[in-house]
CSV table of C-alpha atoms in Angstrom, one decimal:
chain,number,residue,atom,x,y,z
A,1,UNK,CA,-45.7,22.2,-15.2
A,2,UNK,CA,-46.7,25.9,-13.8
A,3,UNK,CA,-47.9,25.1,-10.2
A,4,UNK,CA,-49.3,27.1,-7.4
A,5,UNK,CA,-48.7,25.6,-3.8
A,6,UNK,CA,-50.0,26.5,-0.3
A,7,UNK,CA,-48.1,25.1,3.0
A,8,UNK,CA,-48.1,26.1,6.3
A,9,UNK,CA,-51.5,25.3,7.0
A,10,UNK,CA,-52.4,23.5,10.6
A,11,UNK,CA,-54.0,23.1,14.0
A,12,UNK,CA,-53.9,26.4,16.2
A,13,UNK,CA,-55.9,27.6,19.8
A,14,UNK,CA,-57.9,30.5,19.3
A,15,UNK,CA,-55.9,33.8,19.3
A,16,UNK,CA,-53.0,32.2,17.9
A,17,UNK,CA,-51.2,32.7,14.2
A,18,UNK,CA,-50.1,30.8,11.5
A,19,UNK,CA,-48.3,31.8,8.4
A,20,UNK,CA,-49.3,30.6,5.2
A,21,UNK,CA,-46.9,30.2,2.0
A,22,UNK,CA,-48.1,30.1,-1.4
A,23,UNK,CA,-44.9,29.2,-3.9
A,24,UNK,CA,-45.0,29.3,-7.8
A,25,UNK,CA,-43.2,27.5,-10.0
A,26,UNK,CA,-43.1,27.1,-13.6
A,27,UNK,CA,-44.0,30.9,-14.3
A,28,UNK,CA,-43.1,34.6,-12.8
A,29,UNK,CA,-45.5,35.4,-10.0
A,30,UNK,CA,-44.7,38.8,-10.2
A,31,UNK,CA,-46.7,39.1,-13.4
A,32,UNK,CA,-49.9,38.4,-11.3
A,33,UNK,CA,-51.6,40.0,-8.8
A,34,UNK,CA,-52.6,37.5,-6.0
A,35,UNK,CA,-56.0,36.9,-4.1
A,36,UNK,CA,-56.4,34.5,-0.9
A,37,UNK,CA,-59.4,32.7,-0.8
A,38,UNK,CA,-61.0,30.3,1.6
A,39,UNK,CA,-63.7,27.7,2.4
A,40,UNK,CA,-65.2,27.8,5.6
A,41,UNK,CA,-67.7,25.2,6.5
A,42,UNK,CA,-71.1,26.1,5.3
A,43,UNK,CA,-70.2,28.6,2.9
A,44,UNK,CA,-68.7,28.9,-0.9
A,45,UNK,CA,-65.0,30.2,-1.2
A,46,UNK,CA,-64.7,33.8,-0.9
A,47,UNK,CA,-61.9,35.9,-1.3
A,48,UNK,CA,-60.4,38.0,1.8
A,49,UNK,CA,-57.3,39.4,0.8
A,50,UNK,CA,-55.2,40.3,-2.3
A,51,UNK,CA,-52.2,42.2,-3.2
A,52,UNK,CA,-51.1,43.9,-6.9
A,53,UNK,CA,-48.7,42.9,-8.7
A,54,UNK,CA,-45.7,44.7,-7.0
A,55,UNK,CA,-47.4,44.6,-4.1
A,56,UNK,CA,-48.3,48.5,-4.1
A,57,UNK,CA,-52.0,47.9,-3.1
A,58,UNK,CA,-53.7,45.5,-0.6
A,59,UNK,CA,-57.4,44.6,0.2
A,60,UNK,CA,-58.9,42.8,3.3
A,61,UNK,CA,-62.3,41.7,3.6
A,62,UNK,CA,-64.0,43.2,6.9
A,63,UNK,CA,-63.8,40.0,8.8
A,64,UNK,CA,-59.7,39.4,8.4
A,65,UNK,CA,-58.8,43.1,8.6
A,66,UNK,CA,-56.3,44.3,11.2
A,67,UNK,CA,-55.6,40.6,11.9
A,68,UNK,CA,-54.0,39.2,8.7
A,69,UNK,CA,-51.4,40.7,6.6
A,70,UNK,CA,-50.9,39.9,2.9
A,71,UNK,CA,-47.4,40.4,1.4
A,72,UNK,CA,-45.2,38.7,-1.7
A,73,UNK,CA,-41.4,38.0,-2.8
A,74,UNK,CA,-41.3,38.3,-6.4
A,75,UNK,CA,-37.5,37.7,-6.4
A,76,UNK,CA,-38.8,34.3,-4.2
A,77,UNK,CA,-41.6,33.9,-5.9
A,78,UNK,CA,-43.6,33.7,-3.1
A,79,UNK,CA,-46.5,35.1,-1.4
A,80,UNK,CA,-47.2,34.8,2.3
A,81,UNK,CA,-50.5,35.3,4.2
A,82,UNK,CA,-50.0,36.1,8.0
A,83,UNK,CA,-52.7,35.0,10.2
A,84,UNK,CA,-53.2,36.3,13.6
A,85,UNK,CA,-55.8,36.5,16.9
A,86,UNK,CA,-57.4,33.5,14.8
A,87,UNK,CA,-60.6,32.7,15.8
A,88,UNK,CA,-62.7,29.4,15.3
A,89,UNK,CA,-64.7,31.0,12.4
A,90,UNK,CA,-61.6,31.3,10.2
A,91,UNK,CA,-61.5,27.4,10.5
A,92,UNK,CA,-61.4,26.2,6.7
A,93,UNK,CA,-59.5,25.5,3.6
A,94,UNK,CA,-56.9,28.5,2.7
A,95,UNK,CA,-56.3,28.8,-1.1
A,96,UNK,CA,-53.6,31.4,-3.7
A,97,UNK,CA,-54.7,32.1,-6.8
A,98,UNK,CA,-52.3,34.3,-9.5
A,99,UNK,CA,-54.7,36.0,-12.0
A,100,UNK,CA,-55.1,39.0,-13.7
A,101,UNK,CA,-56.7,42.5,-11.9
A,102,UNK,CA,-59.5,43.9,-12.7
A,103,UNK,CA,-57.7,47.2,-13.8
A,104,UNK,CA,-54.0,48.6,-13.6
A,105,UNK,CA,-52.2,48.3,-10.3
A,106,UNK,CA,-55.4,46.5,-8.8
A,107,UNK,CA,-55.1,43.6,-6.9
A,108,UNK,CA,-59.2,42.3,-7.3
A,109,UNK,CA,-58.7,39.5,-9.6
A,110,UNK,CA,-61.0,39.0,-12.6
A,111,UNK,CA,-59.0,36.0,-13.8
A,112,UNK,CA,-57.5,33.5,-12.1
A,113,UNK,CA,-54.6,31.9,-14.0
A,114,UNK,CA,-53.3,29.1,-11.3
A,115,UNK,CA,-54.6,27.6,-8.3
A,116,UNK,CA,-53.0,26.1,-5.6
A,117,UNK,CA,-54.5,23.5,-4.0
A,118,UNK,CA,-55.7,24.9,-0.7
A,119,UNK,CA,-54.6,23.8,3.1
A,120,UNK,CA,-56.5,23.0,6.5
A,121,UNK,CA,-56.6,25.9,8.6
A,122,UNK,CA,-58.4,24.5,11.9
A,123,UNK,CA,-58.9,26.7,14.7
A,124,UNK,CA,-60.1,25.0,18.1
A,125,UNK,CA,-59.0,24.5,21.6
């Protein structure tokens, strides 16, 4: 079964990082570009960050930039999301999705071919 799974997800003070995993199995990642998405308490799930196929292009929403870095291992399979200064506003439920861009070597996602099943970020001292 093709499968899309976060880990890494946890408890953290403010100003501290976490790095989140997002593993596929069952089909190639690197035929997908990749988005992050999350829940936060309140609000719908958004995307924040993506990255293209090959990983030539990135994207960060306003409130993540110059804090979290995106990146991916195709010969892994694996994208990663790098989380740091978190701050109690990023509290919510991180999620991967694989999907297919919007145009050539674009990471915005139009389609979004496997989910994983998110993970608690909390954020609070």
């Amino acid at each position: 079964q093709s499968q899309l799974v976060e880990s890494g997800g946890g408890l953290v003070q403010p100003g501290g990082s976490l790095r989140l995993s997002c593993a596929a199995s069952g089909f190639t990642l690197a035929t997908y570009a990749i988005g992050w998405f999350r829940e936060v308490p309140g609000k719908t799930r958004e995307m924040f960050s993506c990255i293209s196929s090959n990983g030539g292009r990135t994207n960060y929403a306003g409130p993540v930039k110059g804090r979290f870095t995106i990146s991916r291992d195709n010969a892994k399979n694996t994208a990663y999301l790098q989380m740091n200064d978190l701050k109690p506003e990023d509290t919510g439920i991180y999620y991967c999705a694989a999907g297919i861009p919007y145009s050539d070597d674009a990471c915005e996602l139009y389609q979004y071919n496997y989910w994983g099943q998110g993970t608690q970020v909390t954020v609070s001292s």
